[in-house]
Amino acid sequence: MVVILLGPPGAGKGTQGRRIAALRGAPKISTGEIFRDLAAAGTPLGLEAKKYWSLGELVPDEMVVGLIAERLKDADCRNGFLLDGFPRTVAQADILSTLLGGLGCKLDGVLNFAVQDEALVSRLGGRQTCDNCGATYHVKAMPPRAEGVCDHCGHALVRRADDSPEAIRKRLREYEVKTAPLLTYYADRGVLHTVVSNGSPDEVYARVQDALGQMEAS
Ligand code: AMP
């Protein structure tokens, strides 16, 4: 199963993607997580990318595509994968299509997480992330069992550098201008499945499962 998770920042791609990945036994590949890990490790690519993502700007296409091309060659991708945060531009989508062709894989579908802008700002503003296992929480809507500590791995939770009010506004603008055109791109190819992402994570997950069922039936 090859599925793209699409939607604005804060729409729930990461949270829902982790659940789908656990259910299907397929890796969830998040380019944002890869960049954060590379920056934390102090690699030149990670530090260069951080100049963009810490401001809420997209990292240039050429810095992303080599990274994803390498990741998709890994053995754990042989039976499918979920892409969280890639592609984010039409140019990246075209490159992905070539990469999938080269790997002999087909795109099964795109899950589009649709949510209102006001909800996004409050979701991102209260978000806490575990930079060890990638789990995300919300101070009000989805708090961890112990304050500031990840339920899954016990690491301290942090606030992402790009979850500041200024960076959030910039990320939402970047999404509208550069990523939202992918909705038409994939709708035209008949693979877009929209999931309304308002409500609790369990409510959204039930809709995700319906959409995956439709994807598999088509
Ligand atoms: P995310 O964790 O998906 O919210 O990504 C965090 C940040 O990483 C984004 O705001 C971008 O700056 C950068 N990023 C992640 N994936 C991509 C991509 N496919 N293209 C460009 N920039 C990306």
JSON list of C-alpha atoms and ligand atoms in Angstrom, two decimals:
[
{"chain": "A", "resi": 1, "resn": "MET", "atom": "CA", "xyz": [0.00, 0.00, 0.00]},
{"chain": "A", "resi": 2, "resn": "VAL", "atom": "CA", "xyz": [1.47, 3.34, -1.09]},
{"chain": "A", "resi": 3, "resn": "VAL", "atom": "CA", "xyz": [-0.47, 6.25, 0.38]},
{"chain": "A", "resi": 4, "resn": "ILE", "atom": "CA", "xyz": [0.22, 9.98, 0.56]},
{"chain": "A", "resi": 5, "resn": "LEU", "atom": "CA", "xyz": [-1.02, 11.91, 3.60]},
{"chain": "A", "resi": 6, "resn": "LEU", "atom": "CA", "xyz": [-1.90, 15.39, 2.45]},
{"chain": "A", "resi": 7, "resn": "GLY", "atom": "CA", "xyz": [-3.26, 18.39, 4.31]},
{"chain": "A", "resi": 8, "resn": "PRO", "atom": "CA", "xyz": [-2.21, 21.62, 5.99]},
{"chain": "A", "resi": 9, "resn": "PRO", "atom": "CA", "xyz": [0.10, 21.63, 9.00]},
{"chain": "A", "resi": 10, "resn": "GLY", "atom": "CA", "xyz": [-1.84, 20.54, 12.08]},
{"chain": "A", "resi": 11, "resn": "ALA", "atom": "CA", "xyz": [-4.49, 18.62, 10.13]},
{"chain": "A", "resi": 12, "resn": "GLY", "atom": "CA", "xyz": [-3.57, 15.36, 11.85]},
{"chain": "A", "resi": 13, "resn": "LYS", "atom": "CA", "xyz": [-1.39, 13.67, 9.21]},
{"chain": "A", "resi": 14, "resn": "GLY", "atom": "CA", "xyz": [1.23, 12.63, 11.75]},
{"chain": "A", "resi": 15, "resn": "THR", "atom": "CA", "xyz": [-1.18, 11.35, 14.41]},
{"chain": "A", "resi": 16, "resn": "GLN", "atom": "CA", "xyz": [-3.39, 9.45, 11.97]},
{"chain": "A", "resi": 17, "resn": "GLY", "atom": "CA", "xyz": [-0.41, 8.29, 9.91]},
{"chain": "A", "resi": 18, "resn": "ARG", "atom": "CA", "xyz": [1.15, 6.65, 12.95]},
{"chain": "A", "resi": 19, "resn": "ARG", "atom": "CA", "xyz": [-2.05, 4.69, 13.60]},
{"chain": "A", "resi": 20, "resn": "ILE", "atom": "CA", "xyz": [-2.35, 3.56, 9.98]},
{"chain": "A", "resi": 21, "resn": "ALA", "atom": "CA", "xyz": [1.32, 2.59, 9.90]},
{"chain": "A", "resi": 22, "resn": "ALA", "atom": "CA", "xyz": [0.94, 0.49, 13.07]},
{"chain": "A", "resi": 23, "resn": "LEU", "atom": "CA", "xyz": [-2.16, -1.22, 11.67]},
{"chain": "A", "resi": 24, "resn": "ARG", "atom": "CA", "xyz": [-0.67, -1.95, 8.25]},
{"chain": "A", "resi": 25, "resn": "GLY", "atom": "CA", "xyz": [2.90, -2.64, 9.32]},
{"chain": "A", "resi": 26, "resn": "ALA", "atom": "CA", "xyz": [4.15, -0.11, 6.78]},
{"chain": "A", "resi": 27, "resn": "PRO", "atom": "CA", "xyz": [6.63, 2.67, 7.59]},
{"chain": "A", "resi": 28, "resn": "LYS", "atom": "CA", "xyz": [5.39, 6.25, 7.83]},
{"chain": "A", "resi": 29, "resn": "ILE", "atom": "CA", "xyz": [8.00, 8.43, 6.20]},
{"chain": "A", "resi": 30, "resn": "SER", "atom": "CA", "xyz": [7.93, 12.04, 7.35]},
{"chain": "A", "resi": 31, "resn": "THR", "atom": "CA", "xyz": [10.31, 14.37, 5.53]},
{"chain": "A", "resi": 32, "resn": "GLY", "atom": "CA", "xyz": [9.82, 16.94, 8.32]},
{"chain": "A", "resi": 33, "resn": "GLU", "atom": "CA", "xyz": [10.95, 14.38, 10.93]},
{"chain": "A", "resi": 34, "resn": "ILE", "atom": "CA", "xyz": [13.94, 13.44, 8.77]},
{"chain": "A", "resi": 35, "resn": "PHE", "atom": "CA", "xyz": [14.96, 17.11, 8.53]},
{"chain": "A", "resi": 36, "resn": "ARG", "atom": "CA", "xyz": [14.57, 17.63, 12.29]},
{"chain": "A", "resi": 37, "resn": "ASP", "atom": "CA", "xyz": [16.68, 14.52, 13.00]},
{"chain": "A", "resi": 38, "resn": "LEU", "atom": "CA", "xyz": [19.38, 15.62, 10.54]},
{"chain": "A", "resi": 39, "resn": "ALA", "atom": "CA", "xyz": [19.47, 19.08, 12.11]},
{"chain": "A", "resi": 40, "resn": "ALA", "atom": "CA", "xyz": [19.67, 17.62, 15.64]},
{"chain": "A", "resi": 41, "resn": "ALA", "atom": "CA", "xyz": [22.58, 15.44, 14.47]},
{"chain": "A", "resi": 42, "resn": "GLY", "atom": "CA", "xyz": [24.30, 18.55, 13.09]},
{"chain": "A", "resi": 43, "resn": "THR", "atom": "CA", "xyz": [24.63, 17.33, 9.49]},
{"chain": "A", "resi": 44, "resn": "PRO", "atom": "CA", "xyz": [25.21, 20.02, 6.80]},
{"chain": "A", "resi": 45, "resn": "LEU", "atom": "CA", "xyz": [21.95, 19.12, 5.01]},
{"chain": "A", "resi": 46, "resn": "GLY", "atom": "CA", "xyz": [20.00, 19.24, 8.27]},
{"chain": "A", "resi": 47, "resn": "LEU", "atom": "CA", "xyz": [21.46, 22.60, 9.29]},
{"chain": "A", "resi": 48, "resn": "GLU", "atom": "CA", "xyz": [20.86, 24.10, 5.85]},
{"chain": "A", "resi": 49, "resn": "ALA", "atom": "CA", "xyz": [17.25, 22.81, 5.84]},
{"chain": "A", "resi": 50, "resn": "LYS", "atom": "CA", "xyz": [16.69, 24.25, 9.33]},
{"chain": "A", "resi": 51, "resn": "LYS", "atom": "CA", "xyz": [17.26, 27.76, 7.94]},
{"chain": "A", "resi": 52, "resn": "TYR", "atom": "CA", "xyz": [13.99, 27.25, 6.03]},
{"chain": "A", "resi": 53, "resn": "TRP", "atom": "CA", "xyz": [11.81, 25.10, 8.28]},
{"chain": "A", "resi": 54, "resn": "SER", "atom": "CA", "xyz": [12.48, 27.06, 11.46]},
{"chain": "A", "resi": 55, "resn": "LEU", "atom": "CA", "xyz": [10.94, 30.09, 9.69]},
{"chain": "A", "resi": 56, "resn": "GLY", "atom": "CA", "xyz": [7.98, 28.08, 8.44]},
{"chain": "A", "resi": 57, "resn": "GLU", "atom": "CA", "xyz": [9.18, 28.07, 4.82]},
{"chain": "A", "resi": 58, "resn": "LEU", "atom": "CA", "xyz": [9.33, 25.02, 2.61]},
{"chain": "A", "resi": 59, "resn": "VAL", "atom": "CA", "xyz": [12.79, 23.55, 2.10]},
{"chain": "A", "resi": 60, "resn": "PRO", "atom": "CA", "xyz": [13.81, 23.82, -1.61]},
{"chain": "A", "resi": 61, "resn": "ASP", "atom": "CA", "xyz": [12.69, 20.84, -3.73]},
{"chain": "A", "resi": 62, "resn": "GLU", "atom": "CA", "xyz": [16.24, 19.79, -4.62]},
{"chain": "A", "resi": 63, "resn": "MET", "atom": "CA", "xyz": [17.10, 19.27, -0.94]},
{"chain": "A", "resi": 64, "resn": "VAL", "atom": "CA", "xyz": [14.09, 17.02, -0.40]},
{"chain": "A", "resi": 65, "resn": "VAL", "atom": "CA", "xyz": [13.98, 14.75, -3.40]},
{"chain": "A", "resi": 66, "resn": "GLY", "atom": "CA", "xyz": [17.43, 13.13, -3.02]},
{"chain": "A", "resi": 67, "resn": "LEU", "atom": "CA", "xyz": [16.60, 12.36, 0.56]},
{"chain": "A", "resi": 68, "resn": "ILE", "atom": "CA", "xyz": [13.27, 10.70, -0.23]},
{"chain": "A", "resi": 69, "resn": "ALA", "atom": "CA", "xyz": [14.73, 8.81, -3.20]},
{"chain": "A", "resi": 70, "resn": "GLU", "atom": "CA", "xyz": [17.28, 7.21, -0.86]},
{"chain": "A", "resi": 71, "resn": "ARG", "atom": "CA", "xyz": [14.72, 6.46, 1.87]},
{"chain": "A", "resi": 72, "resn": "LEU", "atom": "CA", "xyz": [12.35, 4.67, -0.51]},
{"chain": "A", "resi": 73, "resn": "LYS", "atom": "CA", "xyz": [15.13, 2.23, -1.46]},
{"chain": "A", "resi": 74, "resn": "ASP", "atom": "CA", "xyz": [15.24, 0.89, 2.11]},
{"chain": "A", "resi": 75, "resn": "ALA", "atom": "CA", "xyz": [14.12, -2.70, 2.66]},
{"chain": "A", "resi": 76, "resn": "ASP", "atom": "CA", "xyz": [11.21, -1.72, 4.93]},
{"chain": "A", "resi": 77, "resn": "CYS", "atom": "CA", "xyz": [9.55, 0.08, 2.00]},
{"chain": "A", "resi": 78, "resn": "ARG", "atom": "CA", "xyz": [9.23, -3.05, -0.15]},
{"chain": "A", "resi": 79, "resn": "ASN", "atom": "CA", "xyz": [5.66, -3.77, 0.87]},
{"chain": "A", "resi": 80, "resn": "GLY", "atom": "CA", "xyz": [4.46, -0.20, 0.80]},
{"chain": "A", "resi": 81, "resn": "PHE", "atom": "CA", "xyz": [4.75, 3.00, 2.81]},
{"chain": "A", "resi": 82, "resn": "LEU", "atom": "CA", "xyz": [2.92, 6.12, 3.91]},
{"chain": "A", "resi": 83, "resn": "LEU", "atom": "CA", "xyz": [4.29, 9.50, 2.92]},
{"chain": "A", "resi": 84, "resn": "ASP", "atom": "CA", "xyz": [3.72, 12.23, 5.50]},
{"chain": "A", "resi": 85, "resn": "GLY", "atom": "CA", "xyz": [4.70, 15.69, 4.23]},
{"chain": "A", "resi": 86, "resn": "PHE", "atom": "CA", "xyz": [5.93, 14.61, 0.80]},
{"chain": "A", "resi": 87, "resn": "PRO", "atom": "CA", "xyz": [5.15, 15.68, -1.87]},
{"chain": "A", "resi": 88, "resn": "ARG", "atom": "CA", "xyz": [4.49, 19.33, -0.98]},
{"chain": "A", "resi": 89, "resn": "THR", "atom": "CA", "xyz": [4.79, 20.90, -4.43]},
{"chain": "A", "resi": 90, "resn": "VAL", "atom": "CA", "xyz": [3.68, 19.88, -7.90]},
{"chain": "A", "resi": 91, "resn": "ALA", "atom": "CA", "xyz": [7.34, 19.48, -8.91]},
{"chain": "A", "resi": 92, "resn": "GLN", "atom": "CA", "xyz": [7.82, 17.01, -6.03]},
{"chain": "A", "resi": 93, "resn": "ALA", "atom": "CA", "xyz": [4.68, 15.12, -7.06]},
{"chain": "A", "resi": 94, "resn": "ASP", "atom": "CA", "xyz": [6.03, 14.70, -10.60]},
{"chain": "A", "resi": 95, "resn": "ILE", "atom": "CA", "xyz": [9.33, 13.43, -9.22]},
{"chain": "A", "resi": 96, "resn": "LEU", "atom": "CA", "xyz": [7.53, 11.03, -6.89]},
{"chain": "A", "resi": 97, "resn": "SER", "atom": "CA", "xyz": [5.64, 9.58, -9.82]},
{"chain": "A", "resi": 98, "resn": "THR", "atom": "CA", "xyz": [8.96, 8.88, -11.59]},
{"chain": "A", "resi": 99, "resn": "LEU", "atom": "CA", "xyz": [10.46, 7.40, -8.42]},
{"chain": "A", "resi": 100, "resn": "LEU", "atom": "CA", "xyz": [7.49, 5.07, -7.91]},
{"chain": "A", "resi": 101, "resn": "GLY", "atom": "CA", "xyz": [7.73, 3.95, -11.55]},
{"chain": "A", "resi": 102, "resn": "GLY", "atom": "CA", "xyz": [11.41, 3.15, -11.03]},
{"chain": "A", "resi": 103, "resn": "LEU", "atom": "CA", "xyz": [10.59, 1.12, -7.91]},
{"chain": "A", "resi": 104, "resn": "GLY", "atom": "CA", "xyz": [7.78, -0.74, -9.68]},
{"chain": "A", "resi": 105, "resn": "CYS", "atom": "CA", "xyz": [5.19, 0.63, -7.20]},
{"chain": "A", "resi": 106, "resn": "LYS", "atom": "CA", "xyz": [1.85, 2.23, -7.80]},
{"chain": "A", "resi": 107, "resn": "LEU", "atom": "CA", "xyz": [0.26, 5.03, -5.79]},
{"chain": "A", "resi": 108, "resn": "ASP", "atom": "CA", "xyz": [-2.88, 3.58, -4.17]},
{"chain": "A", "resi": 109, "resn": "GLY", "atom": "CA", "xyz": [-4.31, 6.87, -3.03]},
{"chain": "A", "resi": 110, "resn": "VAL", "atom": "CA", "xyz": [-4.00, 10.23, -1.34]},
{"chain": "A", "resi": 111, "resn": "LEU", "atom": "CA", "xyz": [-5.69, 10.91, 1.99]},
{"chain": "A", "resi": 112, "resn": "ASN", "atom": "CA", "xyz": [-6.52, 14.60, 2.16]},
{"chain": "A", "resi": 113, "resn": "PHE", "atom": "CA", "xyz": [-7.05, 15.76, 5.75]},
{"chain": "A", "resi": 114, "resn": "ALA", "atom": "CA", "xyz": [-9.41, 18.73, 5.54]},
{"chain": "A", "resi": 115, "resn": "VAL", "atom": "CA", "xyz": [-9.81, 21.03, 8.52]},
{"chain": "A", "resi": 116, "resn": "GLN", "atom": "CA", "xyz": [-10.74, 24.67, 9.08]},
{"chain": "A", "resi": 117, "resn": "ASP", "atom": "CA", "xyz": [-7.93, 27.21, 9.46]},
{"chain": "A", "resi": 118, "resn": "GLU", "atom": "CA", "xyz": [-9.04, 28.42, 12.93]},
{"chain": "A", "resi": 119, "resn": "ALA", "atom": "CA", "xyz": [-8.79, 24.86, 14.26]},
{"chain": "A", "resi": 120, "resn": "LEU", "atom": "CA", "xyz": [-5.28, 24.57, 12.81]},
{"chain": "A", "resi": 121, "resn": "VAL", "atom": "CA", "xyz": [-3.95, 27.61, 14.61]},
{"chain": "A", "resi": 122, "resn": "SER", "atom": "CA", "xyz": [-5.16, 26.38, 18.01]},
{"chain": "A", "resi": 123, "resn": "ARG", "atom": "CA", "xyz": [-4.00, 22.80, 17.33]},
{"chain": "A", "resi": 124, "resn": "LEU", "atom": "CA", "xyz": [-0.49, 23.89, 16.35]},
{"chain": "A", "resi": 125, "resn": "GLY", "atom": "CA", "xyz": [-0.29, 26.53, 19.09]},
{"chain": "A", "resi": 126, "resn": "GLY", "atom": "CA", "xyz": [-0.85, 23.92, 21.83]},
{"chain": "A", "resi": 127, "resn": "ARG", "atom": "CA", "xyz": [1.12, 21.12, 20.22]},
{"chain": "A", "resi": 128, "resn": "GLN", "atom": "CA", "xyz": [3.85, 19.21, 22.03]},
{"chain": "A", "resi": 129, "resn": "THR", "atom": "CA", "xyz": [6.04, 16.72, 20.25]},
{"chain": "A", "resi": 130, "resn": "CYS", "atom": "CA", "xyz": [8.29, 13.88, 21.33]},
{"chain": "A", "resi": 131, "resn": "ASP", "atom": "CA", "xyz": [11.50, 14.26, 19.39]},
{"chain": "A", "resi": 132, "resn": "ASN", "atom": "CA", "xyz": [12.47, 10.70, 20.25]},
{"chain": "A", "resi": 133, "resn": "CYS", "atom": "CA", "xyz": [9.51, 8.75, 18.82]},
{"chain": "A", "resi": 134, "resn": "GLY", "atom": "CA", "xyz": [7.62, 11.51, 16.97]},
{"chain": "A", "resi": 135, "resn": "ALA", "atom": "CA", "xyz": [4.37, 11.19, 18.96]},
{"chain": "A", "resi": 136, "resn": "THR", "atom": "CA", "xyz": [2.37, 14.41, 19.18]},
{"chain": "A", "resi": 137, "resn": "TYR", "atom": "CA", "xyz": [0.12, 15.74, 21.93]},
{"chain": "A", "resi": 138, "resn": "HIS", "atom": "CA", "xyz": [-1.95, 18.83, 22.61]},
{"chain": "A", "resi": 139, "resn": "VAL", "atom": "CA", "xyz": [-1.86, 20.58, 25.97]},
{"chain": "A", "resi": 140, "resn": "LYS", "atom": "CA", "xyz": [-5.68, 20.70, 26.10]},
{"chain": "A", "resi": 141, "resn": "ALA", "atom": "CA", "xyz": [-7.17, 18.36, 23.52]},
{"chain": "A", "resi": 142, "resn": "MET", "atom": "CA", "xyz": [-4.78, 15.41, 23.86]},
{"chain": "A", "resi": 143, "resn": "PRO", "atom": "CA", "xyz": [-2.52, 15.82, 26.90]},
{"chain": "A", "resi": 144, "resn": "PRO", "atom": "CA", "xyz": [0.02, 13.14, 27.82]},
{"chain": "A", "resi": 145, "resn": "ARG", "atom": "CA", "xyz": [-0.71, 11.08, 30.96]},
{"chain": "A", "resi": 146, "resn": "ALA", "atom": "CA", "xyz": [2.16, 12.79, 32.83]},
{"chain": "A", "resi": 147, "resn": "GLU", "atom": "CA", "xyz": [2.73, 16.44, 32.04]},
{"chain": "A", "resi": 148, "resn": "GLY", "atom": "CA", "xyz": [5.60, 16.99, 29.60]},
{"chain": "A", "resi": 149, "resn": "VAL", "atom": "CA", "xyz": [6.42, 13.28, 29.24]},
{"chain": "A", "resi": 150, "resn": "CYS", "atom": "CA", "xyz": [5.76, 11.05, 26.21]},
{"chain": "A", "resi": 151, "resn": "ASP", "atom": "CA", "xyz": [3.28, 8.22, 26.98]},
{"chain": "A", "resi": 152, "resn": "HIS", "atom": "CA", "xyz": [5.02, 5.92, 24.49]},
{"chain": "A", "resi": 153, "resn": "CYS", "atom": "CA", "xyz": [8.72, 6.26, 25.26]},
{"chain": "A", "resi": 154, "resn": "GLY", "atom": "CA", "xyz": [9.03, 8.40, 28.40]},
{"chain": "A", "resi": 155, "resn": "HIS", "atom": "CA", "xyz": [11.09, 11.15, 26.73]},
{"chain": "A", "resi": 156, "resn": "ALA", "atom": "CA", "xyz": [10.53, 14.84, 27.47]},
{"chain": "A", "resi": 157, "resn": "LEU", "atom": "CA", "xyz": [8.07, 16.60, 25.18]},
{"chain": "A", "resi": 158, "resn": "VAL", "atom": "CA", "xyz": [9.12, 19.73, 23.33]},
{"chain": "A", "resi": 159, "resn": "ARG", "atom": "CA", "xyz": [7.47, 22.49, 21.39]},
{"chain": "A", "resi": 160, "resn": "ARG", "atom": "CA", "xyz": [8.62, 22.50, 17.76]},
{"chain": "A", "resi": 161, "resn": "ALA", "atom": "CA", "xyz": [10.65, 25.57, 16.71]},
{"chain": "A", "resi": 162, "resn": "ASP", "atom": "CA", "xyz": [8.21, 26.12, 13.85]},
{"chain": "A", "resi": 163, "resn": "ASP", "atom": "CA", "xyz": [5.11, 26.00, 16.08]},
{"chain": "A", "resi": 164, "resn": "SER", "atom": "CA", "xyz": [5.58, 29.68, 17.02]},
{"chain": "A", "resi": 165, "resn": "PRO", "atom": "CA", "xyz": [2.68, 31.98, 15.98]},
{"chain": "A", "resi": 166, "resn": "GLU", "atom": "CA", "xyz": [4.76, 33.62, 13.22]},
{"chain": "A", "resi": 167, "resn": "ALA", "atom": "CA", "xyz": [6.04, 30.36, 11.75]},
{"chain": "A", "resi": 168, "resn": "ILE", "atom": "CA", "xyz": [2.52, 28.84, 11.93]},
{"chain": "A", "resi": 169, "resn": "ARG", "atom": "CA", "xyz": [1.13, 31.71, 9.84]},
{"chain": "A", "resi": 170, "resn": "LYS", "atom": "CA", "xyz": [3.95, 31.31, 7.34]},
{"chain": "A", "resi": 171, "resn": "ARG", "atom": "CA", "xyz": [3.44, 27.52, 7.12]},
{"chain": "A", "resi": 172, "resn": "LEU", "atom": "CA", "xyz": [-0.28, 27.95, 6.45]},
{"chain": "A", "resi": 173, "resn": "ARG", "atom": "CA", "xyz": [0.50, 30.45, 3.67]},
{"chain": "A", "resi": 174, "resn": "GLU", "atom": "CA", "xyz": [3.12, 28.13, 2.17]},
{"chain": "A", "resi": 175, "resn": "TYR", "atom": "CA", "xyz": [0.54, 25.34, 2.21]},
{"chain": "A", "resi": 176, "resn": "GLU", "atom": "CA", "xyz": [-2.09, 27.41, 0.39]},
{"chain": "A", "resi": 177, "resn": "VAL", "atom": "CA", "xyz": [0.29, 28.63, -2.29]},
{"chain": "A", "resi": 178, "resn": "LYS", "atom": "CA", "xyz": [2.58, 25.65, -2.91]},
{"chain": "A", "resi": 179, "resn": "THR", "atom": "CA", "xyz": [0.87, 22.50, -1.59]},
{"chain": "A", "resi": 180, "resn": "ALA", "atom": "CA", "xyz": [-2.88, 23.02, -2.05]},
{"chain": "A", "resi": 181, "resn": "PRO", "atom": "CA", "xyz": [-2.52, 22.77, -5.88]},
{"chain": "A", "resi": 182, "resn": "LEU", "atom": "CA", "xyz": [-1.82, 19.07, -5.26]},
{"chain": "A", "resi": 183, "resn": "LEU", "atom": "CA", "xyz": [-5.50, 18.61, -4.40]},
{"chain": "A", "resi": 184, "resn": "THR", "atom": "CA", "xyz": [-6.44, 19.27, -8.02]},
{"chain": "A", "resi": 185, "resn": "TYR", "atom": "CA", "xyz": [-3.38, 17.38, -9.24]},
{"chain": "A", "resi": 186, "resn": "TYR", "atom": "CA", "xyz": [-4.43, 14.18, -7.48]},
{"chain": "A", "resi": 187, "resn": "ALA", "atom": "CA", "xyz": [-8.19, 14.68, -7.95]},
{"chain": "A", "resi": 188, "resn": "ASP", "atom": "CA", "xyz": [-7.54, 14.85, -11.71]},
{"chain": "A", "resi": 189, "resn": "ARG", "atom": "CA", "xyz": [-5.78, 11.48, -11.42]},
{"chain": "A", "resi": 190, "resn": "GLY", "atom": "CA", "xyz": [-8.75, 9.99, -9.54]},
{"chain": "A", "resi": 191, "resn": "VAL", "atom": "CA", "xyz": [-6.82, 9.11, -6.37]},
{"chain": "A", "resi": 192, "resn": "LEU", "atom": "CA", "xyz": [-7.88, 11.83, -3.91]},
{"chain": "A", "resi": 193, "resn": "HIS", "atom": "CA", "xyz": [-9.89, 10.77, -0.82]},
{"chain": "A", "resi": 194, "resn": "THR", "atom": "CA", "xyz": [-10.90, 13.59, 1.50]},
{"chain": "A", "resi": 195, "resn": "VAL", "atom": "CA", "xyz": [-11.24, 12.93, 5.23]},
{"chain": "A", "resi": 196, "resn": "VAL", "atom": "CA", "xyz": [-12.88, 15.62, 7.37]},
{"chain": "A", "resi": 197, "resn": "SER", "atom": "CA", "xyz": [-10.35, 16.08, 10.14]},
{"chain": "A", "resi": 198, "resn": "ASN", "atom": "CA", "xyz": [-12.50, 17.88, 12.74]},
{"chain": "A", "resi": 199, "resn": "GLY", "atom": "CA", "xyz": [-13.31, 16.05, 15.97]},
{"chain": "A", "resi": 200, "resn": "SER", "atom": "CA", "xyz": [-11.37, 13.68, 18.19]},
{"chain": "A", "resi": 201, "resn": "PRO", "atom": "CA", "xyz": [-8.50, 11.52, 16.87]},
{"chain": "A", "resi": 202, "resn": "ASP", "atom": "CA", "xyz": [-10.78, 8.44, 17.20]},
{"chain": "A", "resi": 203, "resn": "GLU", "atom": "CA", "xyz": [-13.54, 10.07, 15.15]},
{"chain": "A", "resi": 204, "resn": "VAL", "atom": "CA", "xyz": [-11.06, 11.05, 12.45]},
{"chain": "A", "resi": 205, "resn": "TYR", "atom": "CA", "xyz": [-9.52, 7.58, 12.48]},
{"chain": "A", "resi": 206, "resn": "ALA", "atom": "CA", "xyz": [-12.93, 5.99, 11.81]},
{"chain": "A", "resi": 207, "resn": "ARG", "atom": "CA", "xyz": [-13.22, 8.20, 8.69]},
{"chain": "A", "resi": 208, "resn": "VAL", "atom": "CA", "xyz": [-9.67, 7.29, 7.69]},
{"chain": "A", "resi": 209, "resn": "GLN", "atom": "CA", "xyz": [-10.55, 3.61, 7.80]},
{"chain": "A", "resi": 210, "resn": "ASP", "atom": "CA", "xyz": [-13.59, 4.22, 5.57]},
{"chain": "A", "resi": 211, "resn": "ALA", "atom": "CA", "xyz": [-11.41, 6.10, 3.09]},
{"chain": "A", "resi": 212, "resn": "LEU", "atom": "CA", "xyz": [-8.78, 3.33, 3.08]},
{"chain": "A", "resi": 213, "resn": "GLY", "atom": "CA", "xyz": [-11.55, 0.81, 2.46]},
{"chain": "A", "resi": 214, "resn": "GLN", "atom": "CA", "xyz": [-12.77, 2.84, -0.53]},
{"chain": "A", "resi": 215, "resn": "MET", "atom": "CA", "xyz": [-9.21, 3.13, -1.80]},
{"chain": "A", "resi": 216, "resn": "GLU", "atom": "CA", "xyz": [-8.74, -0.62, -1.66]},
{"chain": "A", "resi": 217, "resn": "ALA", "atom": "CA", "xyz": [-12.07, -1.26, -3.38]},
{"chain": "A", "resi": 218, "resn": "SER", "atom": "CA", "xyz": [-11.28, 1.10, -6.29]},
{"chain": "B", "resi": 1, "resn": "AMP", "atom": "P1", "xyz": [6.33, 18.72, 8.89]},
{"chain": "B", "resi": 1, "resn": "AMP", "atom": "O1", "xyz": [6.94, 17.97, 10.03]},
{"chain": "B", "resi": 1, "resn": "AMP", "atom": "O2", "xyz": [5.77, 17.82, 7.82]},
{"chain": "B", "resi": 1, "resn": "AMP", "atom": "O3", "xyz": [5.33, 19.75, 9.36]},
{"chain": "B", "resi": 1, "resn": "AMP", "atom": "O4", "xyz": [7.52, 19.53, 8.19]},
{"chain": "B", "resi": 1, "resn": "AMP", "atom": "C1", "xyz": [8.23, 20.52, 8.88]},
{"chain": "B", "resi": 1, "resn": "AMP", "atom": "C2", "xyz": [8.96, 21.42, 7.91]},
{"chain": "B", "resi": 1, "resn": "AMP", "atom": "O5", "xyz": [9.92, 20.66, 7.16]},
{"chain": "B", "resi": 1, "resn": "AMP", "atom": "C3", "xyz": [8.06, 22.06, 6.84]},
{"chain": "B", "resi": 1, "resn": "AMP", "atom": "O6", "xyz": [7.42, 23.24, 7.30]},
{"chain": "B", "resi": 1, "resn": "AMP", "atom": "C4", "xyz": [9.09, 22.36, 5.75]},
{"chain": "B", "resi": 1, "resn": "AMP", "atom": "O7", "xyz": [9.87, 23.50, 6.07]},
{"chain": "B", "resi": 1, "resn": "AMP", "atom": "C5", "xyz": [10.01, 21.15, 5.83]},
{"chain": "B", "resi": 1, "resn": "AMP", "atom": "N1", "xyz": [9.55, 20.09, 4.90]},
{"chain": "B", "resi": 1, "resn": "AMP", "atom": "C6", "xyz": [9.10, 18.86, 5.24]},
{"chain": "B", "resi": 1, "resn": "AMP", "atom": "N2", "xyz": [8.78, 18.16, 4.14]},
{"chain": "B", "resi": 1, "resn": "AMP", "atom": "C7", "xyz": [9.02, 18.98, 3.08]},
{"chain": "B", "resi": 1, "resn": "AMP", "atom": "C8", "xyz": [8.86, 18.85, 1.68]},
{"chain": "B", "resi": 1, "resn": "AMP", "atom": "N3", "xyz": [8.37, 17.73, 1.14]},
{"chain": "B", "resi": 1, "resn": "AMP", "atom": "N4", "xyz": [9.21, 19.91, 0.90]},
{"chain": "B", "resi": 1, "resn": "AMP", "atom": "C9", "xyz": [9.70, 21.04, 1.43]},
{"chain": "B", "resi": 1, "resn": "AMP", "atom": "N5", "xyz": [9.86, 21.23, 2.74]},
{"chain": "B", "resi": 1, "resn": "AMP", "atom": "C10", "xyz": [9.53, 20.21, 3.57]}
]
